[in-house]
Amino acid sequence: MAALHTGLSVAPDNLAALPRGAGVYIFQGAGQLPLYIGKSVDIRARVMSHLRAPEEASMMAQTQRIDVIETAGEIGALLLESRLIKTQHPLFNQRLRRVRSLCALQLHTTPQGQVPLIVDGQSVHLGATPGLYGLFSSRHAATGKLKELAQQHRLCLATLGLEKTSARGCFGLQIKTCLGACVGREDRTVHDARLLSALVDSQVEVWPFSGPVDLIETTADWVQKHRVNNWCYLGTWCSRAGDTAPLVDFKPTDFDLDSYKILVKPIMLQSVRLEPVAA
Ligand SMILES: [Zn+2]
């Protein structure tokens, strides 16, 4: 990877040299691939806990050195860990299942009422299209969630398009899990309002800025700026002496679910310092 400033490299018998602050650590073995990548707000304490875990003894025995990238805060550590695991494929990290096409639910207005449809990143712009709910790793997962919500909220599967309609109403009507939207017993607008309130907690937030912003984290004496755009992590600039170049040098990619999960709360709740990036 280009321009990755690892900062510190520590031998496994010299753990006292590990910093007590936030960052990412990489267990390096003899091979080409790193053994394990993790993050913590206290790197030394976290690495020690790996040593005490009996099920990790074999991994620790193979570790020849521990590379450390310090970060000014926890968000930086999370962003960097996620990106490094994706690009370096460490042997002992849990394999992340590759998501080929992220899906979301979108309500479509028909003459009868609102119908949820499954859309994916090819048909909508995730992070920019409002009114999306999810996200899901497959169409199957999206359908599963919709069925689960229908059960919890006593929605009608036929009305949602998940079951064939018949004059006698849906199967749920017979077993009293449907309130009767399929036979006109429940007003369709009431059903649709209940559908919307069932979905609202899983709304996909639209990127609230017109372009990239820097998320700023500081410690007592240094600063890091994590550049993000459309919920995508682009790179980190660090004020520490010698780090005048970007710490990491990522290219903008498509909407990234991991970065979205890391960033959505701090950005929407405005619990982090953000700075617009001059065009
Ligand atoms: Zn029904």
mmCIF file of C-alpha atoms and ligand atoms in Angstrom:
data_model
loop_
_atom_site.group_PDB
_atom_site.id
_atom_site.type_symbol
_atom_site.label_atom_id
_atom_site.label_comp_id
_atom_site.label_asym_id
_atom_site.label_seq_id
_atom_site.Cartn_x
_atom_site.Cartn_y
_atom_site.Cartn_z
ATOM 1 C CA MET A 1 0.000 0.000 0.000
ATOM 2 C CA ALA A 2 1.270 3.448 -0.851
ATOM 3 C CA ALA A 3 2.503 5.872 1.761
ATOM 4 C CA LEU A 4 1.422 3.864 4.784
ATOM 5 C CA HIS A 5 3.336 5.275 7.698
ATOM 6 C CA THR A 6 3.538 2.443 10.226
ATOM 7 C CA GLY A 7 5.340 4.530 12.817
ATOM 8 C CA LEU A 8 6.418 1.879 15.214
ATOM 9 C CA SER A 9 7.550 -1.720 15.038
ATOM 10 C CA VAL A 10 7.870 -3.673 18.270
ATOM 11 C CA ALA A 11 9.299 -7.139 19.016
ATOM 12 C CA PRO A 12 6.886 -9.524 20.789
ATOM 13 C CA ASP A 13 9.210 -9.683 23.813
ATOM 14 C CA ASN A 14 9.214 -5.908 24.204
ATOM 15 C CA LEU A 15 5.544 -5.116 24.684
ATOM 16 C CA ALA A 16 6.352 -2.349 27.170
ATOM 17 C CA ALA A 17 7.396 -0.326 24.112
ATOM 18 C CA LEU A 18 3.813 -0.359 22.813
ATOM 19 C CA PRO A 19 1.908 2.904 23.197
ATOM 20 C CA ARG A 20 -1.031 3.245 25.588
ATOM 21 C CA GLY A 21 -3.030 5.356 23.175
ATOM 22 C CA ALA A 22 -5.441 4.666 20.310
ATOM 23 C CA GLY A 23 -4.472 3.062 17.052
ATOM 24 C CA VAL A 24 -4.184 -0.033 14.919
ATOM 25 C CA TYR A 25 -1.771 -2.911 15.520
ATOM 26 C CA ILE A 26 -0.670 -5.503 13.018
ATOM 27 C CA PHE A 27 0.772 -8.876 14.021
ATOM 28 C CA GLN A 28 3.352 -9.715 11.356
ATOM 29 C CA GLY A 29 4.530 -13.278 10.785
ATOM 30 C CA ALA A 30 7.119 -14.736 8.447
ATOM 31 C CA GLY A 31 4.855 -14.844 5.382
ATOM 32 C CA GLN A 32 3.597 -12.238 2.975
ATOM 33 C CA LEU A 33 0.263 -11.679 4.679
ATOM 34 C CA PRO A 34 -0.117 -10.116 8.112
ATOM 35 C CA LEU A 35 -1.446 -12.521 10.747
ATOM 36 C CA TYR A 36 -3.941 -10.236 12.424
ATOM 37 C CA ILE A 37 -5.048 -6.590 12.414
ATOM 38 C CA GLY A 38 -6.859 -5.022 15.360
ATOM 39 C CA LYS A 39 -7.609 -1.662 16.892
ATOM 40 C CA SER A 40 -7.902 -0.272 20.397
ATOM 41 C CA VAL A 41 -7.982 2.936 22.369
ATOM 42 C CA ASP A 42 -5.179 1.370 24.462
ATOM 43 C CA ILE A 43 -2.919 -0.602 22.145
ATOM 44 C CA ARG A 44 -0.638 -2.048 24.828
ATOM 45 C CA ALA A 45 -3.498 -3.330 26.991
ATOM 46 C CA ARG A 46 -5.227 -4.864 23.960
ATOM 47 C CA VAL A 47 -2.112 -6.654 22.715
ATOM 48 C CA MET A 48 -1.512 -8.020 26.247
ATOM 49 C CA SER A 49 -5.022 -9.449 26.250
ATOM 50 C CA HIS A 50 -4.241 -11.329 23.004
ATOM 51 C CA LEU A 51 -1.278 -12.908 24.824
ATOM 52 C CA ARG A 52 -3.493 -14.090 27.667
ATOM 53 C CA ALA A 53 -6.042 -15.742 25.361
ATOM 54 C CA PRO A 54 -5.222 -19.490 25.152
ATOM 55 C CA GLU A 55 -7.045 -19.880 21.801
ATOM 56 C CA GLU A 56 -4.731 -17.261 20.295
ATOM 57 C CA ALA A 57 -1.473 -18.896 21.451
ATOM 58 C CA SER A 58 -0.660 -20.283 18.011
ATOM 59 C CA MET A 59 -1.142 -16.898 16.338
ATOM 60 C CA MET A 60 0.989 -15.180 18.965
ATOM 61 C CA ALA A 61 3.738 -17.818 18.591
ATOM 62 C CA GLN A 62 3.936 -17.002 14.873
ATOM 63 C CA THR A 63 4.128 -13.260 15.491
ATOM 64 C CA GLN A 64 7.592 -11.923 14.717
ATOM 65 C CA ARG A 65 6.861 -8.233 15.170
ATOM 66 C CA ILE A 66 3.991 -5.929 15.932
ATOM 67 C CA ASP A 67 3.549 -2.883 13.715
ATOM 68 C CA VAL A 68 1.632 0.002 15.196
ATOM 69 C CA ILE A 69 -0.136 2.938 13.594
ATOM 70 C CA GLU A 70 -1.149 5.393 16.266
ATOM 71 C CA THR A 71 -4.289 7.443 15.761
ATOM 72 C CA ALA A 72 -5.429 10.594 17.529
ATOM 73 C CA GLY A 73 -8.787 9.048 18.383
ATOM 74 C CA GLU A 74 -11.053 6.031 18.190
ATOM 75 C CA ILE A 75 -12.773 6.870 14.903
ATOM 76 C CA GLY A 76 -9.434 7.035 13.123
ATOM 77 C CA ALA A 77 -8.518 3.641 14.556
ATOM 78 C CA LEU A 78 -11.834 2.139 13.395
ATOM 79 C CA LEU A 79 -11.560 3.580 9.877
ATOM 80 C CA LEU A 80 -7.982 2.454 9.461
ATOM 81 C CA GLU A 81 -8.589 -1.024 10.864
ATOM 82 C CA SER A 82 -11.532 -1.577 8.534
ATOM 83 C CA ARG A 83 -9.566 -0.407 5.503
ATOM 84 C CA LEU A 84 -6.430 -2.394 6.340
ATOM 85 C CA ILE A 85 -8.355 -5.627 6.918
ATOM 86 C CA LYS A 86 -9.998 -5.199 3.507
ATOM 87 C CA THR A 87 -6.758 -4.462 1.673
ATOM 88 C CA GLN A 88 -4.284 -6.711 3.513
ATOM 89 C CA HIS A 89 -6.407 -9.858 4.143
ATOM 90 C CA PRO A 90 -4.808 -10.905 7.455
ATOM 91 C CA LEU A 91 -4.837 -14.675 8.033
ATOM 92 C CA PHE A 92 -6.521 -14.741 11.447
ATOM 93 C CA ASN A 93 -9.144 -12.022 11.107
ATOM 94 C CA GLN A 94 -12.584 -13.358 10.507
ATOM 95 C CA ARG A 95 -13.217 -13.562 6.813
ATOM 96 C CA LEU A 96 -15.567 -10.803 5.834
ATOM 97 C CA ARG A 97 -18.057 -12.103 3.351
ATOM 98 C CA ARG A 98 -17.733 -10.028 0.224
ATOM 99 C CA VAL A 99 -20.909 -8.141 -0.379
ATOM 100 C CA ARG A 100 -21.376 -8.038 -4.120
ATOM 101 C CA SER A 101 -24.348 -5.735 -4.139
ATOM 102 C CA LEU A 102 -25.715 -3.921 -1.113
ATOM 103 C CA CYS A 103 -29.505 -3.759 -1.098
ATOM 104 C CA ALA A 104 -32.022 -1.438 0.482
ATOM 105 C CA LEU A 105 -35.790 -1.143 0.656
ATOM 106 C CA GLN A 106 -37.513 1.754 -1.099
ATOM 107 C CA LEU A 107 -41.212 2.558 -0.931
ATOM 108 C CA HIS A 108 -42.952 2.960 -4.265
ATOM 109 C CA THR A 109 -46.286 4.680 -4.638
ATOM 110 C CA THR A 110 -48.893 2.709 -6.577
ATOM 111 C CA PRO A 111 -52.595 3.548 -7.094
ATOM 112 C CA GLN A 112 -53.354 1.127 -4.234
ATOM 113 C CA GLY A 113 -50.741 2.495 -1.832
ATOM 114 C CA GLN A 114 -47.102 2.160 -0.839
ATOM 115 C CA VAL A 115 -45.226 -0.984 -1.870
ATOM 116 C CA PRO A 116 -41.710 -1.766 -0.675
ATOM 117 C CA LEU A 117 -39.273 -2.690 -3.436
ATOM 118 C CA ILE A 118 -35.740 -4.025 -3.089
ATOM 119 C CA VAL A 119 -33.177 -1.792 -4.798
ATOM 120 C CA ASP A 120 -29.394 -2.101 -5.007
ATOM 121 C CA GLY A 121 -26.369 0.141 -5.427
ATOM 122 C CA GLN A 122 -26.657 -0.094 -9.200
ATOM 123 C CA SER A 123 -30.176 1.310 -9.348
ATOM 124 C CA VAL A 124 -29.911 3.945 -6.595
ATOM 125 C CA HIS A 125 -27.062 6.075 -5.274
ATOM 126 C CA LEU A 126 -26.525 4.805 -1.719
ATOM 127 C CA GLY A 127 -25.762 7.737 0.556
ATOM 128 C CA ALA A 128 -27.375 10.217 -1.841
ATOM 129 C CA THR A 129 -30.859 8.815 -2.514
ATOM 130 C CA PRO A 130 -33.332 9.684 0.257
ATOM 131 C CA GLY A 131 -36.027 7.289 1.445
ATOM 132 C CA LEU A 132 -33.933 4.120 1.553
ATOM 133 C CA TYR A 133 -34.106 1.610 4.382
ATOM 134 C CA GLY A 134 -31.558 -1.075 5.240
ATOM 135 C CA LEU A 135 -28.867 -1.897 4.417
ATOM 136 C CA PHE A 136 -28.765 -5.569 3.447
ATOM 137 C CA SER A 137 -26.072 -7.816 2.035
ATOM 138 C CA SER A 138 -28.483 -9.523 -0.378
ATOM 139 C CA ARG A 139 -32.027 -9.399 -1.724
ATOM 140 C CA HIS A 140 -32.725 -12.475 0.369
ATOM 141 C CA ALA A 141 -31.702 -10.619 3.543
ATOM 142 C CA ALA A 142 -33.896 -7.646 2.585
ATOM 143 C CA THR A 143 -36.917 -9.917 2.091
ATOM 144 C CA GLY A 144 -36.184 -11.627 5.418
ATOM 145 C CA LYS A 145 -36.132 -8.302 7.250
ATOM 146 C CA LEU A 146 -39.389 -7.235 5.627
ATOM 147 C CA LYS A 147 -41.064 -10.479 6.739
ATOM 148 C CA GLU A 148 -39.730 -9.997 10.247
ATOM 149 C CA LEU A 149 -41.081 -6.432 10.405
ATOM 150 C CA ALA A 150 -44.425 -7.609 9.035
ATOM 151 C CA GLN A 151 -44.665 -10.127 11.843
ATOM 152 C CA GLN A 152 -43.648 -7.641 14.556
ATOM 153 C CA HIS A 153 -45.987 -4.920 13.354
ATOM 154 C CA ARG A 154 -48.866 -7.121 12.122
ATOM 155 C CA LEU A 155 -48.530 -5.880 8.569
ATOM 156 C CA CYS A 156 -50.139 -7.670 5.650
ATOM 157 C CA LEU A 157 -47.778 -9.870 3.587
ATOM 158 C CA ALA A 158 -50.076 -9.758 0.557
ATOM 159 C CA THR A 159 -50.242 -5.959 0.701
ATOM 160 C CA LEU A 160 -46.451 -5.856 0.983
ATOM 161 C CA GLY A 161 -46.213 -7.976 -2.169
ATOM 162 C CA LEU A 162 -44.663 -10.945 -0.344
ATOM 163 C CA GLU A 163 -47.667 -13.226 -0.788
ATOM 164 C CA LYS A 164 -50.318 -13.750 -3.472
ATOM 165 C CA THR A 165 -53.597 -11.992 -2.817
ATOM 166 C CA SER A 166 -56.890 -13.864 -2.835
ATOM 167 C CA ALA A 167 -60.463 -12.764 -2.257
ATOM 168 C CA ARG A 168 -60.353 -14.329 1.212
ATOM 169 C CA GLY A 169 -57.378 -12.187 2.157
ATOM 170 C CA CYS A 170 -53.876 -13.239 3.092
ATOM 171 C CA PHE A 171 -52.909 -16.229 5.188
ATOM 172 C CA GLY A 172 -52.060 -13.853 8.068
ATOM 173 C CA LEU A 173 -55.686 -12.730 8.170
ATOM 174 C CA GLN A 174 -56.826 -16.287 8.948
ATOM 175 C CA ILE A 175 -54.291 -16.681 11.755
ATOM 176 C CA LYS A 176 -54.909 -13.099 12.901
ATOM 177 C CA THR A 177 -51.406 -11.746 12.287
ATOM 178 C CA CYS A 178 -52.745 -9.340 9.625
ATOM 179 C CA LEU A 179 -55.058 -6.494 10.597
ATOM 180 C CA GLY A 180 -56.935 -6.787 7.304
ATOM 181 C CA ALA A 181 -55.465 -4.335 4.801
ATOM 182 C CA CYS A 182 -55.865 -7.059 2.135
ATOM 183 C CA VAL A 183 -59.668 -7.176 2.523
ATOM 184 C CA GLY A 184 -60.277 -3.506 3.324
ATOM 185 C CA ARG A 185 -60.774 -4.119 7.031
ATOM 186 C CA GLU A 186 -57.784 -1.881 7.787
ATOM 187 C CA ASP A 187 -57.572 1.357 5.833
ATOM 188 C CA ARG A 188 -54.675 1.145 3.373
ATOM 189 C CA THR A 189 -53.283 4.546 4.405
ATOM 190 C CA VAL A 190 -53.205 3.375 8.032
ATOM 191 C CA HIS A 191 -51.387 0.198 7.000
ATOM 192 C CA ASP A 192 -48.892 2.222 4.946
ATOM 193 C CA ALA A 193 -48.251 4.626 7.819
ATOM 194 C CA ARG A 194 -47.547 1.636 10.073
ATOM 195 C CA LEU A 195 -45.184 0.231 7.432
ATOM 196 C CA LEU A 196 -43.295 3.525 7.329
ATOM 197 C CA SER A 197 -42.966 3.693 11.110
ATOM 198 C CA ALA A 198 -41.701 0.088 11.110
ATOM 199 C CA LEU A 199 -38.997 1.068 8.623
ATOM 200 C CA VAL A 200 -38.022 4.472 9.918
ATOM 201 C CA ASP A 201 -35.386 3.246 12.394
ATOM 202 C CA SER A 202 -33.430 1.633 9.577
ATOM 203 C CA GLN A 203 -33.423 4.681 7.311
ATOM 204 C CA VAL A 204 -30.174 5.037 5.372
ATOM 205 C CA GLU A 205 -28.853 8.506 6.110
ATOM 206 C CA VAL A 206 -28.079 10.701 3.140
ATOM 207 C CA TRP A 207 -24.601 12.261 3.192
ATOM 208 C CA PRO A 208 -25.418 15.663 4.742
ATOM 209 C CA PHE A 209 -22.716 17.717 2.996
ATOM 210 C CA SER A 210 -22.194 18.907 -0.563
ATOM 211 C CA GLY A 211 -18.755 17.279 -0.768
ATOM 212 C CA PRO A 212 -15.884 15.901 1.303
ATOM 213 C CA VAL A 213 -15.272 16.922 4.919
ATOM 214 C CA ASP A 214 -12.366 16.367 7.287
ATOM 215 C CA LEU A 215 -13.183 14.688 10.577
ATOM 216 C CA ILE A 216 -10.719 16.025 13.113
ATOM 217 C CA GLU A 217 -9.332 14.100 16.067
ATOM 218 C CA THR A 218 -6.736 15.504 18.432
ATOM 219 C CA THR A 219 -4.562 14.359 21.306
ATOM 220 C CA ALA A 220 -2.617 16.662 23.615
ATOM 221 C CA ASP A 221 -0.010 17.489 21.005
ATOM 222 C CA TRP A 222 -1.029 16.263 17.573
ATOM 223 C CA VAL A 223 -3.906 16.304 15.126
ATOM 224 C CA GLN A 224 -5.321 13.896 12.557
ATOM 225 C CA LYS A 225 -7.772 14.754 9.810
ATOM 226 C CA HIS A 226 -9.732 11.889 8.282
ATOM 227 C CA ARG A 227 -11.159 12.861 4.928
ATOM 228 C CA VAL A 228 -14.559 11.367 4.174
ATOM 229 C CA ASN A 229 -17.057 11.826 1.390
ATOM 230 C CA ASN A 230 -20.424 10.140 0.864
ATOM 231 C CA TRP A 231 -19.732 7.897 3.912
ATOM 232 C CA CYS A 232 -16.510 6.765 2.288
ATOM 233 C CA TYR A 233 -13.098 7.027 3.976
ATOM 234 C CA LEU A 234 -10.560 8.632 1.659
ATOM 235 C CA GLY A 235 -7.437 9.038 3.775
ATOM 236 C CA THR A 236 -5.800 10.534 6.816
ATOM 237 C CA TRP A 237 -3.504 13.508 7.263
ATOM 238 C CA CYS A 238 -1.418 13.650 10.412
ATOM 239 C CA SER A 239 0.344 16.653 11.976
ATOM 240 C CA ARG A 240 3.087 14.640 13.675
ATOM 241 C CA ALA A 241 6.627 15.525 12.749
ATOM 242 C CA GLY A 242 7.649 13.681 9.612
ATOM 243 C CA ASP A 243 4.063 12.919 8.625
ATOM 244 C CA THR A 244 3.633 15.724 6.178
ATOM 245 C CA ALA A 245 2.379 13.363 3.484
ATOM 246 C CA PRO A 246 -1.013 11.691 3.828
ATOM 247 C CA LEU A 247 -0.740 8.812 6.283
ATOM 248 C CA VAL A 248 -2.663 6.640 3.906
ATOM 249 C CA ASP A 249 -3.541 7.309 0.340
ATOM 250 C CA PHE A 250 -6.889 5.850 -0.600
ATOM 251 C CA LYS A 251 -8.883 6.414 -3.730
ATOM 252 C CA PRO A 252 -12.545 7.306 -3.486
ATOM 253 C CA THR A 253 -14.568 4.154 -3.895
ATOM 254 C CA ASP A 254 -18.230 3.330 -3.893
ATOM 255 C CA PHE A 255 -20.364 3.591 -0.784
ATOM 256 C CA ASP A 256 -18.644 1.546 1.915
ATOM 257 C CA LEU A 257 -20.887 -0.128 4.479
ATOM 258 C CA ASP A 258 -18.196 -0.458 7.170
ATOM 259 C CA SER A 259 -17.252 3.220 6.961
ATOM 260 C CA TYR A 260 -20.944 4.128 6.961
ATOM 261 C CA LYS A 261 -21.457 2.163 10.193
ATOM 262 C CA ILE A 262 -18.437 3.814 11.816
ATOM 263 C CA LEU A 263 -19.309 7.350 10.721
ATOM 264 C CA VAL A 264 -23.090 7.604 10.692
ATOM 265 C CA LYS A 265 -23.648 8.204 14.416
ATOM 266 C CA PRO A 266 -20.825 10.657 15.132
ATOM 267 C CA ILE A 267 -21.628 12.664 12.004
ATOM 268 C CA MET A 268 -25.422 12.723 12.348
ATOM 269 C CA LEU A 269 -25.227 13.442 16.095
ATOM 270 C CA GLN A 270 -22.491 16.020 15.429
ATOM 271 C CA SER A 271 -20.389 14.565 18.219
ATOM 272 C CA VAL A 272 -17.177 15.031 16.222
ATOM 273 C CA ARG A 273 -15.344 18.053 14.870
ATOM 274 C CA LEU A 274 -15.831 18.457 11.138
ATOM 275 C CA GLU A 275 -14.234 20.865 8.748
ATOM 276 C CA PRO A 276 -15.399 21.436 5.155
ATOM 277 C CA VAL A 277 -12.766 20.755 2.515
ATOM 278 C CA ALA A 278 -12.145 23.691 0.220
ATOM 279 C CA ALA A 279 -12.942 22.799 -3.384
HETATM 280 ZN ZN ZN B 1 -53.529 -9.413 4.894
#
